[in-house]
Amino acid sequence: MSEQQYEYFAEVPQGWTPERPDGLWRRRGDDWEYLSLLDWEWHDVKDTAVRYAPVPDVLHPVPAERAAQLRADRQGWVTYWAYWSSERRWREGKPPTTVCRRRRSPERIYDETFMRSNEWRPDTAVSEFFDARTSNPPHLEEITADRAEELLMELRGIVGATEL
């Protein structure tokens, strides 16, 4: 199937921009697919738990060329944070101890932390930081993908840790 036979849409809910959307969708006729930001493949909504495209109000048409650029820029879909075990440690000027990241995909939100084993593992640090009910949440500061790479090099001596 030719990529040109689809109409492409950037999902831009409140808080997002067409330059950095929250999702990428395409349709041919009444058939909708979304780009999974977890496996980087297109998925037909009829074959998944997602089932429906987002509401039309948040979909912005994009040319196929722009959709290809968005798809190729995997880091553009990821949010990174420097991690401190507590706000107190951050206030004391201690350095962060690792990096967390979040990928928001139509099928689910996927949070990971770069662990002592030098690999990304699913973790609850990001959700704990944003959950007001947590009694002792970690402290996170949003950083760029480049800064996440630098920080993991400084902390663990790892190069290429942010590659997706």
Coordinates of N, CA, C and O in Angstrom, one line a residue:
M1 N 0.9 -1.2 0.0 CA 0.0 0.0 0.0 C 0.9 1.2 0.0 O 1.8 1.4 0.8
S2 N 0.7 2.1 -0.9 CA 1.4 3.4 -1.0 C 1.1 4.3 0.1 O -0.1 4.5 0.5
E3 N 2.2 4.9 0.7 CA 2.0 5.9 1.8 C 1.1 7.1 1.3 O 0.5 7.8 2.0
Q4 N 1.2 7.4 0.0 CA 0.5 8.5 -0.6 C -1.0 8.3 -0.7 O -1.8 9.2 -0.9
Q5 N -1.5 7.1 -0.5 CA -2.9 6.8 -0.5 C -3.7 7.1 0.8 O -4.8 6.9 0.9
Y6 N -2.9 7.6 1.8 CA -3.5 7.9 3.1 C -3.6 9.4 3.3 O -2.8 10.2 2.7
E7 N -4.5 9.8 4.1 CA -4.5 11.1 4.7 C -3.9 11.0 6.1 O -4.2 10.1 6.8
Y8 N -3.0 12.0 6.4 CA -2.3 12.0 7.7 C -2.8 13.1 8.6 O -3.1 14.2 8.1
F9 N -2.7 12.8 9.9 CA -3.2 13.8 10.9 C -2.3 13.7 12.1 O -2.0 12.6 12.6
A10 N -1.9 14.9 12.6 CA -1.2 15.0 13.8 C -2.3 15.2 14.9 O -3.2 16.0 14.7
E11 N -2.2 14.5 16.0 CA -3.1 14.6 17.1 C -2.5 15.7 18.1 O -1.4 15.6 18.6
V12 N -3.3 16.8 18.2 CA -2.8 17.9 18.9 C -3.9 18.4 20.0 O -4.6 19.3 19.8
P13 N -3.9 17.6 21.1 CA -4.8 18.1 22.2 C -4.2 19.3 22.9 O -3.1 19.7 22.6
Q14 N -5.0 19.8 23.8 CA -4.5 21.0 24.6 C -3.2 20.7 25.2 O -3.0 19.6 25.8
G15 N -2.3 21.6 25.1 CA -0.9 21.4 25.7 C 0.1 20.9 24.7 O 1.3 20.8 25.0
W16 N -0.3 20.6 23.5 CA 0.6 20.1 22.5 C 0.5 21.0 21.3 O -0.3 21.9 21.3
T17 N 1.5 20.9 20.4 CA 1.5 21.8 19.2 C 1.6 20.9 18.0 O 2.1 19.8 18.0
P18 N 1.3 21.5 16.8 CA 1.4 20.7 15.6 C 2.9 20.3 15.3 O 3.2 19.3 14.7
E19 N 3.8 21.1 15.8 CA 5.2 20.8 15.6 C 5.6 19.6 16.5 O 6.5 18.9 16.2
R20 N 5.0 19.5 17.7 CA 5.3 18.4 18.6 C 3.9 17.8 19.1 O 3.4 18.1 20.1
P21 N 3.3 17.0 18.2 CA 2.0 16.5 18.5 C 2.1 15.3 19.5 O 3.1 14.8 19.8
D22 N 0.9 14.9 19.9 CA 0.8 13.8 20.9 C 0.6 12.5 20.2 O 0.8 11.4 20.8
G23 N 0.3 12.5 18.9 CA 0.1 11.2 18.2 C 0.1 11.5 16.7 O -0.1 12.6 16.2
L24 N 0.2 10.4 15.9 CA 0.2 10.5 14.5 C -0.8 9.4 14.0 O -0.7 8.2 14.3
W25 N -1.7 9.9 13.2 CA -2.8 9.0 12.6 C -2.8 9.1 11.1 O -2.4 10.1 10.5
R26 N -3.4 8.1 10.5 CA -3.7 8.1 9.1 C -5.0 7.4 8.8 O -5.4 6.5 9.6
R27 N -5.6 7.8 7.7 CA -6.8 7.1 7.3 C -6.8 6.9 5.8 O -6.3 7.7 5.0
R28 N -7.6 5.9 5.4 CA -7.9 5.7 4.0 C -9.4 5.3 4.0 O -9.8 4.3 4.6
G29 N -10.2 6.2 3.5 CA -11.6 6.1 3.6 C -12.1 6.2 5.0 O -11.8 7.1 5.7
D30 N -12.7 5.1 5.5 CA -13.2 5.1 6.9 C -12.2 4.3 7.8 O -12.5 4.1 9.0
D31 N -11.1 3.8 7.2 CA -10.2 3.0 8.0 C -9.1 3.8 8.6 O -8.3 4.5 7.9
W32 N -9.0 3.8 9.9 CA -8.0 4.6 10.7 C -6.9 3.7 11.2 O -7.1 2.6 11.7
E33 N -5.7 4.2 11.2 CA -4.5 3.6 11.8 C -3.8 4.6 12.6 O -3.8 5.8 12.3
Y34 N -3.1 4.2 13.6 CA -2.2 5.1 14.4 C -0.8 4.5 14.4 O -0.6 3.3 14.3
L35 N 0.1 5.5 14.6 CA 1.5 5.1 14.7 C 1.8 4.7 16.2 O 1.6 5.6 17.1
S36 N 2.1 3.5 16.4 CA 2.5 3.1 17.8 C 3.8 3.7 18.1 O 4.8 3.5 17.4
L37 N 3.9 4.4 19.2 CA 5.1 5.0 19.7 C 5.9 4.1 20.6 O 6.9 4.5 21.2
L38 N 5.4 2.8 20.6 CA 6.1 1.8 21.3 C 6.9 0.8 20.4 O 8.0 0.4 20.7
D39 N 6.2 0.5 19.3 CA 6.9 -0.4 18.3 C 7.2 0.2 17.0 O 7.7 -0.4 16.1
W40 N 6.7 1.5 16.8 CA 7.0 2.3 15.6 C 6.4 1.8 14.3 O 6.8 2.0 13.2
E41 N 5.3 1.0 14.5 CA 4.5 0.5 13.4 C 3.1 1.1 13.3 O 2.6 1.5 14.4
W42 N 2.5 1.0 12.2 CA 1.1 1.5 12.0 C 0.2 0.3 12.5 O 0.5 -0.8 12.1
H43 N -0.8 0.7 13.2 CA -1.8 -0.3 13.7 C -3.2 0.1 13.3 O -3.6 1.2 13.6
D44 N -4.0 -0.8 12.7 CA -5.4 -0.6 12.4 C -6.2 -0.6 13.7 O -6.1 -1.5 14.5
V45 N -6.9 0.5 13.9 CA -7.6 0.6 15.2 C -8.6 -0.5 15.4 O -8.9 -0.9 16.5
K46 N -9.1 -1.1 14.3 CA -10.1 -2.2 14.4 C -9.4 -3.5 15.0 O -10.1 -4.3 15.6
D47 N -8.1 -3.6 14.9 CA -7.4 -4.7 15.4 C -6.8 -4.5 16.8 O -6.0 -5.4 17.3
T48 N -7.1 -3.4 17.5 CA -6.5 -3.1 18.7 C -7.5 -2.7 19.8 O -8.7 -2.6 19.5
A49 N -7.0 -2.5 21.0 CA -7.9 -2.1 22.0 C -8.2 -0.6 21.9 O -9.1 -0.1 22.6
V50 N -7.5 0.1 21.0 CA -7.8 1.6 20.9 C -9.2 1.8 20.3 O -9.9 2.6 20.7
R51 N -9.5 1.1 19.2 CA -10.8 1.1 18.5 C -11.2 2.3 17.8 O -12.0 2.2 16.8
Y52 N -10.9 3.5 18.3 CA -11.4 4.7 17.6 C -10.3 5.8 17.4 O -9.4 5.9 18.3
A53 N -10.4 6.5 16.4 CA -9.5 7.7 16.2 C -9.9 8.7 17.2 O -11.0 8.7 17.8
P54 N -9.0 9.7 17.5 CA -9.4 10.8 18.4 C -10.4 11.7 17.8 O -10.7 11.6 16.6
V55 N -11.0 12.5 18.7 CA -12.1 13.4 18.2 C -11.5 14.3 17.1 O -10.3 14.7 17.2
P56 N -12.3 14.7 16.2 CA -11.8 15.5 15.0 C -11.2 16.9 15.5 O -10.3 17.4 14.8
D57 N -11.7 17.4 16.6 CA -11.2 18.7 17.1 C -9.7 18.7 17.3 O -9.1 19.8 17.3
V58 N -9.1 17.6 17.7 CA -7.6 17.5 18.0 C -6.8 17.0 16.8 O -5.6 16.9 17.0
L59 N -7.4 16.7 15.7 CA -6.7 16.2 14.5 C -6.4 17.3 13.6 O -7.3 18.1 13.1
H60 N -5.1 17.5 13.2 CA -4.7 18.5 12.3 C -4.1 17.8 11.0 O -3.1 17.0 11.2
P61 N -4.6 18.0 9.8 CA -4.1 17.4 8.6 C -2.6 17.8 8.4 O -2.2 18.9 8.7
V62 N -1.8 16.8 8.0 CA -0.4 17.0 7.7 C -0.1 16.3 6.4 O -0.7 15.3 6.1
P63 N 0.8 16.9 5.6 CA 1.1 16.2 4.3 C 1.9 14.9 4.6 O 2.5 14.8 5.7
A64 N 1.9 14.0 3.7 CA 2.6 12.7 3.8 C 4.1 12.9 4.1 O 4.7 12.2 4.9
E65 N 4.7 14.0 3.6 CA 6.1 14.2 3.8 C 6.3 14.6 5.3 O 7.3 14.2 5.9
R66 N 5.4 15.4 5.8 CA 5.6 15.8 7.2 C 5.3 14.6 8.1 O 6.0 14.4 9.1
A67 N 4.3 13.8 7.8 CA 4.1 12.6 8.6 C 5.3 11.7 8.6 O 5.7 11.1 9.6
A68 N 6.0 11.6 7.4 CA 7.2 10.8 7.4 C 8.3 11.4 8.3 O 9.0 10.6 8.9
Q69 N 8.4 12.7 8.3 CA 9.4 13.3 9.2 C 9.1 13.1 10.7 O 9.9 12.7 11.5
L70 N 7.8 13.2 11.0 CA 7.4 12.9 12.4 C 7.7 11.5 12.8 O 8.2 11.2 13.9
R71 N 7.3 10.6 11.9 CA 7.6 9.2 12.2 C 9.1 8.9 12.4 O 9.4 8.1 13.2
A72 N 9.9 9.5 11.6 CA 11.3 9.2 11.6 C 12.0 9.8 12.9 O 13.0 9.3 13.3
D73 N 11.4 10.9 13.5 CA 12.0 11.5 14.6 C 11.5 10.9 15.9 O 10.6 11.4 16.6
R74 N 12.0 9.7 16.2 CA 11.5 9.0 17.4 C 11.7 9.8 18.7 O 10.9 9.7 19.6
Q75 N 12.8 10.5 18.8 CA 13.0 11.3 20.1 C 12.0 12.4 20.3 O 11.7 12.8 21.4
G76 N 11.4 12.8 19.2 CA 10.4 13.9 19.3 C 9.1 13.4 20.0 O 8.3 14.3 20.4
W77 N 8.9 12.1 20.2 CA 7.7 11.6 20.8 C 8.0 11.3 22.3 O 7.1 10.8 23.0
V78 N 9.2 11.4 22.8 CA 9.6 11.0 24.1 C 9.8 12.2 25.0 O 10.4 13.2 24.6
T79 N 9.4 12.1 26.2 CA 9.7 13.1 27.2 C 10.7 12.5 28.2 O 10.5 11.4 28.7
Y80 N 11.8 13.2 28.5 CA 12.8 12.8 29.5 C 12.8 13.7 30.7 O 12.5 14.9 30.6
W81 N 13.2 13.1 31.8 CA 13.4 13.8 33.1 C 14.6 13.3 33.8 O 14.9 12.1 33.8
A82 N 15.3 14.3 34.4 CA 16.4 13.9 35.4 C 15.7 13.5 36.6 O 14.6 14.1 37.0
Y83 N 16.2 12.5 37.3 CA 15.5 11.9 38.5 C 16.3 12.1 39.8 O 17.5 11.8 39.8
W84 N 15.6 12.6 40.8 CA 16.1 12.6 42.2 C 15.2 11.8 43.0 O 14.0 11.8 42.8
S85 N 15.7 11.1 44.0 CA 14.8 10.2 44.8 C 13.8 11.0 45.7 O 12.8 10.4 46.1
S86 N 14.1 12.3 45.9 CA 13.2 13.1 46.7 C 13.4 14.6 46.3 O 14.5 14.9 45.9
E87 N 12.4 15.4 46.6 CA 12.6 16.8 46.4 C 13.6 17.4 47.3 O 14.4 18.3 47.0
R88 N 13.7 16.8 48.5 CA 14.7 17.2 49.5 C 16.1 17.1 48.9 O 16.9 18.0 49.0
R89 N 16.4 16.0 48.3 CA 17.8 15.8 47.7 C 18.0 16.8 46.6 O 19.1 17.3 46.4
W90 N 17.0 17.1 45.8 CA 17.1 18.1 44.7 C 17.4 19.5 45.3 O 18.3 20.2 44.9
R91 N 16.6 19.9 46.4 CA 16.8 21.2 47.1 C 18.2 21.3 47.7 O 18.7 22.4 47.8
E92 N 18.7 20.2 48.2 CA 20.1 20.2 48.8 C 21.2 20.3 47.7 O 22.3 20.4 48.0
G93 N 20.8 20.3 46.4 CA 21.8 20.5 45.4 C 22.5 19.2 45.0 O 23.5 19.2 44.3
K94 N 21.9 18.1 45.4 CA 22.5 16.8 45.0 C 22.3 16.6 43.5 O 21.3 17.0 43.0
P95 N 23.2 15.9 42.9 CA 23.0 15.6 41.4 C 21.9 14.6 41.2 O 21.6 13.7 42.1
P96 N 21.3 14.5 40.1 CA 20.3 13.5 39.8 C 21.0 12.1 39.8 O 22.2 12.1 39.6
T97 N 20.2 11.1 40.0 CA 20.8 9.8 40.0 C 20.6 8.9 38.8 O 21.2 8.0 38.5
T98 N 19.6 9.3 38.0 CA 19.3 8.6 36.7 C 18.4 9.5 35.9 O 18.1 10.6 36.1
V99 N 17.8 8.8 34.9 CA 16.9 9.5 33.9 C 15.6 8.6 33.8 O 15.7 7.4 33.8
C100 N 14.5 9.3 33.6 CA 13.2 8.6 33.4 C 12.7 9.1 32.0 O 13.1 10.2 31.6
R101 N 11.9 8.3 31.4 CA 11.3 8.8 30.1 C 9.8 8.3 30.0 O 9.5 7.3 30.7
R102 N 9.1 9.0 29.2 CA 7.7 8.6 29.0 C 7.4 8.6 27.5 O 7.8 9.6 26.8
R103 N 6.7 7.6 27.0 CA 6.2 7.6 25.6 C 4.7 7.4 25.8 O 4.2 6.5 26.3
R104 N 4.0 8.4 25.2 CA 2.5 8.4 25.2 C 2.1 7.9 23.8 O 2.3 8.6 22.8
S105 N 1.6 6.7 23.8 CA 1.1 6.1 22.6 C -0.4 5.9 22.7 O -0.9 5.7 23.8
P106 N -1.1 5.8 21.5 CA -2.6 5.6 21.7 C -2.9 4.4 22.4 O -4.0 4.4 23.1
E107 N -2.1 3.3 22.4 CA -2.5 2.1 23.1 C -2.2 2.1 24.6 O -2.8 1.4 25.3
R108 N -1.2 3.0 25.0 CA -0.9 3.1 26.4 C 0.2 4.1 26.6 O 0.9 4.4 25.7
I109 N 0.3 4.5 27.9 CA 1.5 5.4 28.3 C 2.5 4.4 28.8 O 2.2 3.5 29.6
Y110 N 3.7 4.6 28.4 CA 4.8 3.7 28.8 C 5.9 4.5 29.5 O 6.6 5.3 28.8
D111 N 6.1 4.3 30.8 CA 7.1 5.0 31.6 C 8.3 4.0 31.8 O 8.0 2.8 32.2
E112 N 9.5 4.5 31.8 CA 10.7 3.7 32.0 C 11.7 4.6 32.8 O 11.7 5.8 32.7
T113 N 12.6 3.9 33.5 CA 13.7 4.5 34.2 C 14.9 3.7 33.8 O 14.9 2.5 33.7
F114 N 16.0 4.5 33.6 CA 17.3 3.8 33.3 C 17.9 3.3 34.6 O 18.2 4.1 35.5
M115 N 17.9 2.0 34.7 CA 18.3 1.3 36.0 C 19.8 1.1 36.2 O 20.5 1.3 35.2
R116 N 20.1 0.7 37.4 CA 21.5 0.4 37.6 C 22.1 -0.7 36.8 O 23.3 -0.9 36.6
S117 N 21.2 -1.6 36.2 CA 21.6 -2.6 35.3 C 21.9 -2.1 33.9 O 22.2 -2.9 33.0
N118 N 21.9 -0.8 33.8 CA 22.2 -0.1 32.5 C 21.3 -0.4 31.4 O 21.7 -0.6 30.2
E119 N 20.0 -0.5 31.8 CA 18.9 -0.7 30.8 C 17.7 0.0 31.2 O 17.5 0.3 32.4
W120 N 16.9 0.3 30.2 CA 15.6 0.9 30.5 C 14.6 -0.2 31.0 O 14.5 -1.2 30.4
R121 N 13.9 0.1 32.1 CA 13.0 -0.8 32.6 C 11.7 -0.1 33.0 O 11.7 1.1 33.4
P122 N 10.5 -0.7 32.8 CA 9.3 -0.1 33.2 C 9.4 0.3 34.7 O 9.9 -0.4 35.5
D123 N 8.8 1.5 35.0 CA 8.9 2.0 36.4 C 7.8 3.0 36.6 O 7.2 3.5 35.7
T124 N 7.5 3.2 37.9 CA 6.4 4.1 38.3 C 6.8 5.5 38.7 O 6.0 6.3 39.1
A125 N 8.1 5.8 38.5 CA 8.6 7.1 39.0 C 7.9 8.3 38.4 O 7.5 9.3 39.1
V126 N 7.6 8.3 37.1 CA 7.0 9.4 36.4 C 5.5 9.6 37.0 O 5.1 10.7 37.4
S127 N 4.8 8.5 37.0 CA 3.4 8.6 37.5 C 3.4 9.0 39.0 O 2.5 9.7 39.4
E128 N 4.4 8.5 39.8 CA 4.4 8.9 41.2 C 4.7 10.4 41.4 O 4.1 11.1 42.2
F129 N 5.5 10.9 40.5 CA 5.8 12.4 40.5 C 4.6 13.2 40.3 O 4.4 14.2 40.9
F130 N 3.8 12.8 39.3 CA 2.6 13.5 39.0 C 1.4 13.2 39.8 O 0.3 13.9 39.7
D131 N 1.4 12.2 40.7 CA 0.3 11.8 41.5 C 0.3 12.5 42.8 O 1.2 12.3 43.7
A132 N -0.6 13.4 43.0 CA -0.7 14.2 44.3 C -0.9 13.4 45.5 O -0.6 13.8 46.6
R133 N -1.3 12.1 45.4 CA -1.6 11.3 46.5 C -0.3 10.6 47.1 O -0.3 10.1 48.2
T134 N 0.7 10.6 46.3 CA 2.0 9.9 46.7 C 2.6 10.7 47.9 O 2.8 11.9 47.8
S135 N 3.0 10.0 48.9 CA 3.5 10.6 50.1 C 4.9 11.0 50.0 O 5.3 12.0 50.6
N136 N 5.7 10.3 49.3 CA 7.2 10.7 49.1 C 7.6 10.5 47.7 O 8.4 9.6 47.4
P137 N 7.1 11.3 46.8 CA 7.4 11.1 45.4 C 8.8 11.5 45.0 O 9.4 12.3 45.7
P138 N 9.3 10.9 44.0 CA 10.6 11.4 43.5 C 10.5 12.8 42.9 O 9.4 13.3 42.7
H139 N 11.6 13.4 42.7 CA 11.6 14.8 42.1 C 12.1 14.6 40.7 O 13.2 14.0 40.5
L140 N 11.4 15.1 39.7 CA 11.8 15.1 38.3 C 11.9 16.5 37.7 O 11.1 17.3 38.0
E141 N 12.9 16.6 36.8 CA 13.0 17.9 36.0 C 13.0 17.5 34.6 O 13.9 16.7 34.2
E142 N 12.2 18.1 33.8 CA 12.1 17.7 32.3 C 13.4 18.2 31.7 O 13.9 19.3 31.9
I143 N 14.0 17.3 30.8 CA 15.2 17.6 30.1 C 15.1 17.2 28.7 O 14.1 16.4 28.3
T144 N 16.0 17.6 27.8 CA 15.9 17.2 26.4 C 16.5 15.8 26.2 O 17.2 15.3 27.1
A145 N 16.3 15.2 25.1 CA 16.9 13.9 24.8 C 18.4 14.0 24.8 O 19.1 13.1 25.3
D146 N 18.9 15.1 24.3 CA 20.4 15.3 24.3 C 20.9 15.4 25.7 O 22.0 14.8 26.0
R147 N 20.2 16.1 26.6 CA 20.7 16.2 28.0 C 20.6 14.9 28.7 O 21.4 14.5 29.5
A148 N 19.5 14.1 28.3 CA 19.4 12.8 28.9 C 20.6 11.9 28.5 O 21.1 11.2 29.4
E149 N 20.9 12.0 27.3 CA 22.1 11.2 26.8 C 23.4 11.6 27.5 O 24.1 10.8 28.0
E150 N 23.6 13.0 27.7 CA 24.8 13.5 28.4 C 24.8 13.0 29.8 O 25.8 12.6 30.4
L151 N 23.6 13.1 30.5 CA 23.5 12.8 31.9 C 23.8 11.3 32.1 O 24.5 10.9 33.0
L152 N 23.3 10.4 31.2 CA 23.6 9.0 31.4 C 25.0 8.7 31.1 O 25.6 7.8 31.7
M153 N 25.6 9.5 30.3 CA 27.1 9.3 30.0 C 27.9 9.7 31.3 O 28.8 9.0 31.7
E154 N 27.5 10.8 31.9 CA 28.1 11.3 33.1 C 27.9 10.3 34.3 O 28.8 10.0 35.0
L155 N 26.7 9.8 34.4 CA 26.4 9.0 35.6 C 26.8 7.5 35.4 O 27.2 6.9 36.4
R156 N 26.7 7.0 34.2 CA 26.9 5.6 34.0 C 28.0 5.2 33.0 O 28.3 4.1 32.8
G157 N 28.5 6.3 32.3 CA 29.5 6.0 31.2 C 28.9 5.3 30.0 O 29.6 4.7 29.2
I158 N 27.6 5.4 29.8 CA 26.9 4.8 28.7 C 26.7 5.7 27.6 O 26.2 6.8 27.8
V159 N 27.0 5.3 26.4 CA 26.8 6.1 25.2 C 25.6 5.4 24.4 O 25.6 4.2 24.3
G160 N 24.7 6.2 23.9 CA 23.6 5.7 23.1 C 22.4 5.1 23.9 O 21.6 4.4 23.4
A161 N 22.4 5.5 25.2 CA 21.3 5.0 26.0 C 19.9 5.4 25.6 O 18.9 4.8 25.9
T162 N 19.8 6.6 25.0 CA 18.5 7.1 24.6 C 18.0 6.6 23.3 O 16.9 7.0 22.8
E163 N 18.8 5.8 22.6 CA 18.4 5.3 21.2 C 17.1 4.5 21.4 O 16.9 3.7 22.3
L164 N 16.2 4.7 20.4 CA 15.0 4.0 20.4 C 14.9 3.1 19.1 O 15.4 3.4 18.1

